[in-house]
């Protein structure tokens, strides 16, 4: 791997709009120029998900995926130097693309730029041998016009439910966007982080296979309920 100073990397990014390790000539969408991602089969869906900054929780990395459902500032370094983190996750089954924030207060161009940055990082990781599942995010339903660009048909995609349950407007936009996402991409499966399998199935419906991944806190809560239930039965 060729090393670059921070100044050299910043200058290359400013001039060309991609990181130095990005494969020049990589296929892009004809309108938005979002890079085309590799199709991911349903066999690649991980049994578990772990946050990039909490890898110690992974008991079986070979069957675990790494997610980035964290504040953008925490994974800023991955955007600035994606190749520098490629080896860090080599033991894990898949990576989810960076879950960059886009808000209604941003211009359309700003939102598109954020998605573009996430996708180019994903392509760099693909170059280093990782399977990368695109994380889909939208602030308005109109965002779906470009958010799906570069994502192959009949592939696996991921979405995050974190923080939406307490925000009615965002939750509504999220739930309204799911069927449109399915219609546009015909995904082989949707991974939903932040809720249980039952909650995920209720949101997505039966037309597409769905996998729910509760947060660590939710997992502990479910485990305690099971333990208490068993204690009651024993009594």
Short mmCIF file of C-alpha atoms in Angstrom, two decimals:
data_model
loop_
_atom_site.label_atom_id
_atom_site.label_comp_id
_atom_site.label_asym_id
_atom_site.label_seq_id
_atom_site.Cartn_x
_atom_site.Cartn_y
_atom_site.Cartn_z
CA UNK A 1 0.00 0.00 0.00
CA UNK A 2 1.39 3.37 -1.02
CA UNK A 3 1.53 5.84 1.84
CA UNK A 4 0.37 9.43 1.55
CA UNK A 5 0.88 12.32 3.91
CA UNK A 6 -2.23 14.05 5.19
CA UNK A 7 -1.41 17.07 3.01
CA UNK A 8 -0.92 14.93 -0.11
CA UNK A 9 -4.16 13.08 0.57
CA UNK A 10 -6.12 16.31 1.11
CA UNK A 11 -4.74 17.82 -2.09
CA UNK A 12 -5.57 14.71 -4.12
CA UNK A 13 -9.10 14.65 -2.70
CA UNK A 14 -9.57 18.37 -3.41
CA UNK A 15 -8.36 18.01 -6.97
CA UNK A 16 -10.01 14.75 -8.01
CA UNK A 17 -12.89 14.30 -5.56
CA UNK A 18 -11.79 10.81 -4.51
CA UNK A 19 -9.14 9.23 -2.32
CA UNK A 20 -5.80 8.22 -3.94
CA UNK A 21 -6.63 4.51 -3.60
CA UNK A 22 -9.94 4.85 -5.46
CA UNK A 23 -9.75 2.71 -8.65
CA UNK A 24 -9.70 5.21 -11.50
CA UNK A 25 -12.08 4.17 -14.27
CA UNK A 26 -14.47 2.41 -11.90
CA UNK A 27 -18.01 2.23 -13.42
CA UNK A 28 -20.35 5.02 -12.32
CA UNK A 29 -24.02 5.90 -12.69
CA UNK A 30 -24.51 7.81 -15.93
CA UNK A 31 -26.40 10.73 -14.36
CA UNK A 32 -25.10 11.28 -10.82
CA UNK A 33 -21.70 9.60 -11.30
CA UNK A 34 -22.19 7.70 -8.07
CA UNK A 35 -19.86 4.68 -8.23
CA UNK A 36 -21.47 1.34 -9.01
CA UNK A 37 -21.21 -1.05 -6.07
CA UNK A 38 -20.83 -4.81 -6.30
CA UNK A 39 -23.95 -6.90 -5.91
CA UNK A 40 -24.13 -8.68 -2.54
CA UNK A 41 -25.90 -12.04 -2.32
CA UNK A 42 -28.15 -13.05 0.53
CA UNK A 43 -25.56 -15.65 1.59
CA UNK A 44 -23.39 -12.75 2.73
CA UNK A 45 -25.92 -11.47 5.27
CA UNK A 46 -24.16 -11.63 8.68
CA UNK A 47 -25.62 -13.28 11.75
CA UNK A 48 -24.60 -10.35 13.93
CA UNK A 49 -23.65 -6.70 13.63
CA UNK A 50 -21.07 -4.85 15.69
CA UNK A 51 -20.12 -1.18 15.70
CA UNK A 52 -16.76 -0.24 14.23
CA UNK A 53 -15.76 1.29 17.57
CA UNK A 54 -16.90 -1.70 19.63
CA UNK A 55 -15.32 -4.64 17.81
CA UNK A 56 -14.56 -6.45 21.06
CA UNK A 57 -18.22 -7.47 21.26
CA UNK A 58 -17.83 -9.73 18.24
CA UNK A 59 -17.52 -13.34 19.43
CA UNK A 60 -17.43 -14.73 15.88
CA UNK A 61 -16.00 -12.11 13.49
CA UNK A 62 -16.28 -14.48 10.50
CA UNK A 63 -20.09 -14.34 10.81
CA UNK A 64 -20.32 -10.72 11.96
CA UNK A 65 -20.74 -7.50 9.99
CA UNK A 66 -19.32 -4.11 10.95
CA UNK A 67 -21.72 -1.16 10.99
CA UNK A 68 -21.21 2.61 11.19
CA UNK A 69 -24.45 3.73 12.79
CA UNK A 70 -22.59 6.30 14.84
CA UNK A 71 -22.14 10.07 14.84
CA UNK A 72 -20.28 11.10 11.70
CA UNK A 73 -17.45 12.67 13.66
CA UNK A 74 -16.52 9.27 15.08
CA UNK A 75 -15.78 7.77 11.67
CA UNK A 76 -14.40 10.90 10.04
CA UNK A 77 -11.01 9.22 9.72
CA UNK A 78 -12.57 6.47 7.58
CA UNK A 79 -13.79 9.09 5.11
CA UNK A 80 -10.39 10.77 5.02
CA UNK A 81 -8.35 7.57 4.67
CA UNK A 82 -10.52 4.50 3.93
CA UNK A 83 -7.57 2.39 2.77
CA UNK A 84 -5.87 2.95 6.12
CA UNK A 85 -8.68 1.01 7.83
CA UNK A 86 -9.01 -1.79 5.27
CA UNK A 87 -6.89 -4.30 7.20
CA UNK A 88 -8.58 -3.52 10.50
CA UNK A 89 -11.74 -5.36 9.42
CA UNK A 90 -10.23 -8.24 7.45
CA UNK A 91 -11.53 -10.86 9.92
CA UNK A 92 -15.15 -9.74 9.58
CA UNK A 93 -17.68 -11.14 7.13
CA UNK A 94 -18.93 -7.85 5.66
CA UNK A 95 -18.77 -4.11 6.11
CA UNK A 96 -21.73 -1.76 5.91
CA UNK A 97 -20.99 1.47 4.07
CA UNK A 98 -20.57 4.60 6.18
CA UNK A 99 -23.89 5.88 7.54
CA UNK A 100 -23.33 9.54 6.72
CA UNK A 101 -25.88 12.01 8.04
CA UNK A 102 -28.06 13.96 5.63
CA UNK A 103 -30.63 16.45 6.88
CA UNK A 104 -33.45 18.52 5.49
CA UNK A 105 -31.44 21.63 6.34
CA UNK A 106 -28.80 20.64 3.79
CA UNK A 107 -29.06 21.55 0.13
CA UNK A 108 -29.67 18.73 -2.34
CA UNK A 109 -26.07 19.06 -3.53
CA UNK A 110 -24.74 18.74 0.02
CA UNK A 111 -26.80 15.61 0.62
CA UNK A 112 -25.64 14.09 -2.66
CA UNK A 113 -22.03 14.91 -1.82
CA UNK A 114 -22.32 13.11 1.51
CA UNK A 115 -23.73 10.00 -0.14
CA UNK A 116 -21.05 10.16 -2.82
CA UNK A 117 -18.30 10.27 -0.19
CA UNK A 118 -19.73 7.19 1.51
CA UNK A 119 -19.98 5.27 -1.76
CA UNK A 120 -16.43 6.06 -2.88
CA UNK A 121 -15.18 4.82 0.48
CA UNK A 122 -17.15 1.61 -0.10
CA UNK A 123 -15.46 1.14 -3.48
CA UNK A 124 -12.02 1.51 -1.90
CA UNK A 125 -12.92 -1.20 0.61
CA UNK A 126 -14.17 -3.42 -2.19
CA UNK A 127 -10.81 -2.91 -3.89
CA UNK A 128 -9.12 -4.36 -0.79
CA UNK A 129 -11.30 -7.45 -0.83
CA UNK A 130 -14.19 -6.54 1.48
CA UNK A 131 -17.84 -7.29 0.81
CA UNK A 132 -19.62 -3.97 1.34
CA UNK A 133 -23.37 -3.67 1.89
CA UNK A 134 -24.73 -0.20 1.08
CA UNK A 135 -26.35 1.65 3.96
CA UNK A 136 -29.36 3.54 2.62
CA UNK A 137 -30.40 6.86 4.13
CA UNK A 138 -32.80 9.58 3.07
CA UNK A 139 -33.98 12.85 4.65
CA UNK A 140 -36.95 13.26 2.29
CA UNK A 141 -38.66 10.87 -0.09
CA UNK A 142 -37.23 12.88 -2.99
CA UNK A 143 -33.74 11.77 -1.91
CA UNK A 144 -34.55 8.25 -3.09
CA UNK A 145 -34.21 9.52 -6.67
CA UNK A 146 -30.43 9.53 -6.26
CA UNK A 147 -29.76 7.49 -3.11
CA UNK A 148 -30.41 4.31 -5.12
CA UNK A 149 -28.00 5.29 -7.91
CA UNK A 150 -25.07 2.89 -8.08
CA UNK A 151 -26.77 0.24 -5.94
CA UNK A 152 -27.38 -2.95 -7.96
CA UNK A 153 -30.73 -4.63 -8.33
CA UNK A 154 -31.52 -7.71 -6.24
CA UNK A 155 -28.70 -7.01 -3.80
CA UNK A 156 -28.61 -6.79 -0.01
CA UNK A 157 -29.06 -3.32 1.51
CA UNK A 158 -29.06 -1.97 5.07
CA UNK A 159 -30.99 0.75 6.88
CA UNK A 160 -30.88 2.12 10.42
CA UNK A 161 -33.83 2.67 12.76
CA UNK A 162 -31.81 4.33 15.54
CA UNK A 163 -33.37 7.47 16.99
CA UNK A 164 -36.43 7.36 14.75
CA UNK A 165 -38.89 5.89 17.22
CA UNK A 166 -38.91 9.17 19.21
CA UNK A 167 -39.24 11.42 16.12
CA UNK A 168 -42.65 11.02 14.48
CA UNK A 169 -41.78 12.98 11.33
CA UNK A 170 -38.55 11.11 10.66
CA UNK A 171 -40.19 7.77 11.49
CA UNK A 172 -43.00 8.50 9.02
CA UNK A 173 -40.57 9.43 6.23
CA UNK A 174 -38.54 6.29 6.97
CA UNK A 175 -41.56 3.97 6.84
CA UNK A 176 -42.90 5.65 3.69
CA UNK A 177 -39.50 5.28 2.03
CA UNK A 178 -39.14 1.55 2.63
CA UNK A 179 -41.74 0.40 0.02
CA UNK A 180 -40.31 2.89 -2.50
CA UNK A 181 -36.84 1.51 -1.83
CA UNK A 182 -38.13 -2.01 -2.43
CA UNK A 183 -39.85 -0.96 -5.67
CA UNK A 184 -36.72 0.78 -6.98
CA UNK A 185 -34.11 -1.84 -6.06
CA UNK A 186 -36.01 -5.13 -5.65
CA UNK A 187 -33.49 -6.06 -2.92
CA UNK A 188 -32.69 -9.66 -2.08
CA UNK A 189 -32.82 -8.65 1.58
CA UNK A 190 -32.96 -5.62 3.86
CA UNK A 191 -30.97 -5.47 7.08
CA UNK A 192 -32.56 -3.21 9.70
CA UNK A 193 -30.32 -2.12 12.57
CA UNK A 194 -31.88 -0.83 15.77
CA UNK A 195 -34.90 -3.10 16.11
CA UNK A 196 -35.84 -6.74 16.64
CA UNK A 197 -36.63 -9.18 13.85
CA UNK A 198 -40.37 -8.83 14.47
CA UNK A 199 -40.24 -5.03 14.38
CA UNK A 200 -38.21 -5.11 11.18
CA UNK A 201 -40.65 -7.49 9.48
CA UNK A 202 -43.58 -5.28 10.48
CA UNK A 203 -41.94 -2.25 8.85
CA UNK A 204 -40.68 -3.88 5.67
CA UNK A 205 -43.48 -6.35 4.97
CA UNK A 206 -43.37 -9.81 3.45
CA UNK A 207 -42.33 -8.94 -0.11
CA UNK A 208 -38.63 -8.88 0.77
CA UNK A 209 -36.59 -10.97 3.18
CA UNK A 210 -35.69 -8.91 6.21
CA UNK A 211 -33.17 -9.25 9.03
CA UNK A 212 -33.47 -7.31 12.29
CA UNK A 213 -30.50 -6.42 14.49
CA UNK A 214 -31.28 -4.99 17.94
CA UNK A 215 -28.82 -2.67 19.65
CA UNK A 216 -26.62 -4.13 22.44
CA UNK A 217 -28.86 -2.46 25.04
CA UNK A 218 -31.95 -4.01 23.47
CA UNK A 219 -30.23 -7.40 23.30
CA UNK A 220 -29.44 -7.24 27.02
CA UNK A 221 -33.02 -6.29 27.78
CA UNK A 222 -34.38 -9.21 25.74
CA UNK A 223 -31.91 -11.58 27.40
CA UNK A 224 -32.97 -10.46 30.88
CA UNK A 225 -36.62 -10.98 30.00
CA UNK A 226 -35.84 -14.51 28.86
CA UNK A 227 -33.88 -15.22 32.05
CA UNK A 228 -36.67 -13.88 34.26
CA UNK A 229 -39.23 -15.87 32.30
CA UNK A 230 -37.27 -19.08 32.84
CA UNK A 231 -36.94 -18.31 36.54
CA UNK A 232 -40.70 -17.89 36.76
CA UNK A 233 -41.27 -21.25 35.04
CA UNK A 234 -38.76 -22.96 37.34
CA UNK A 235 -40.56 -21.58 40.35
#
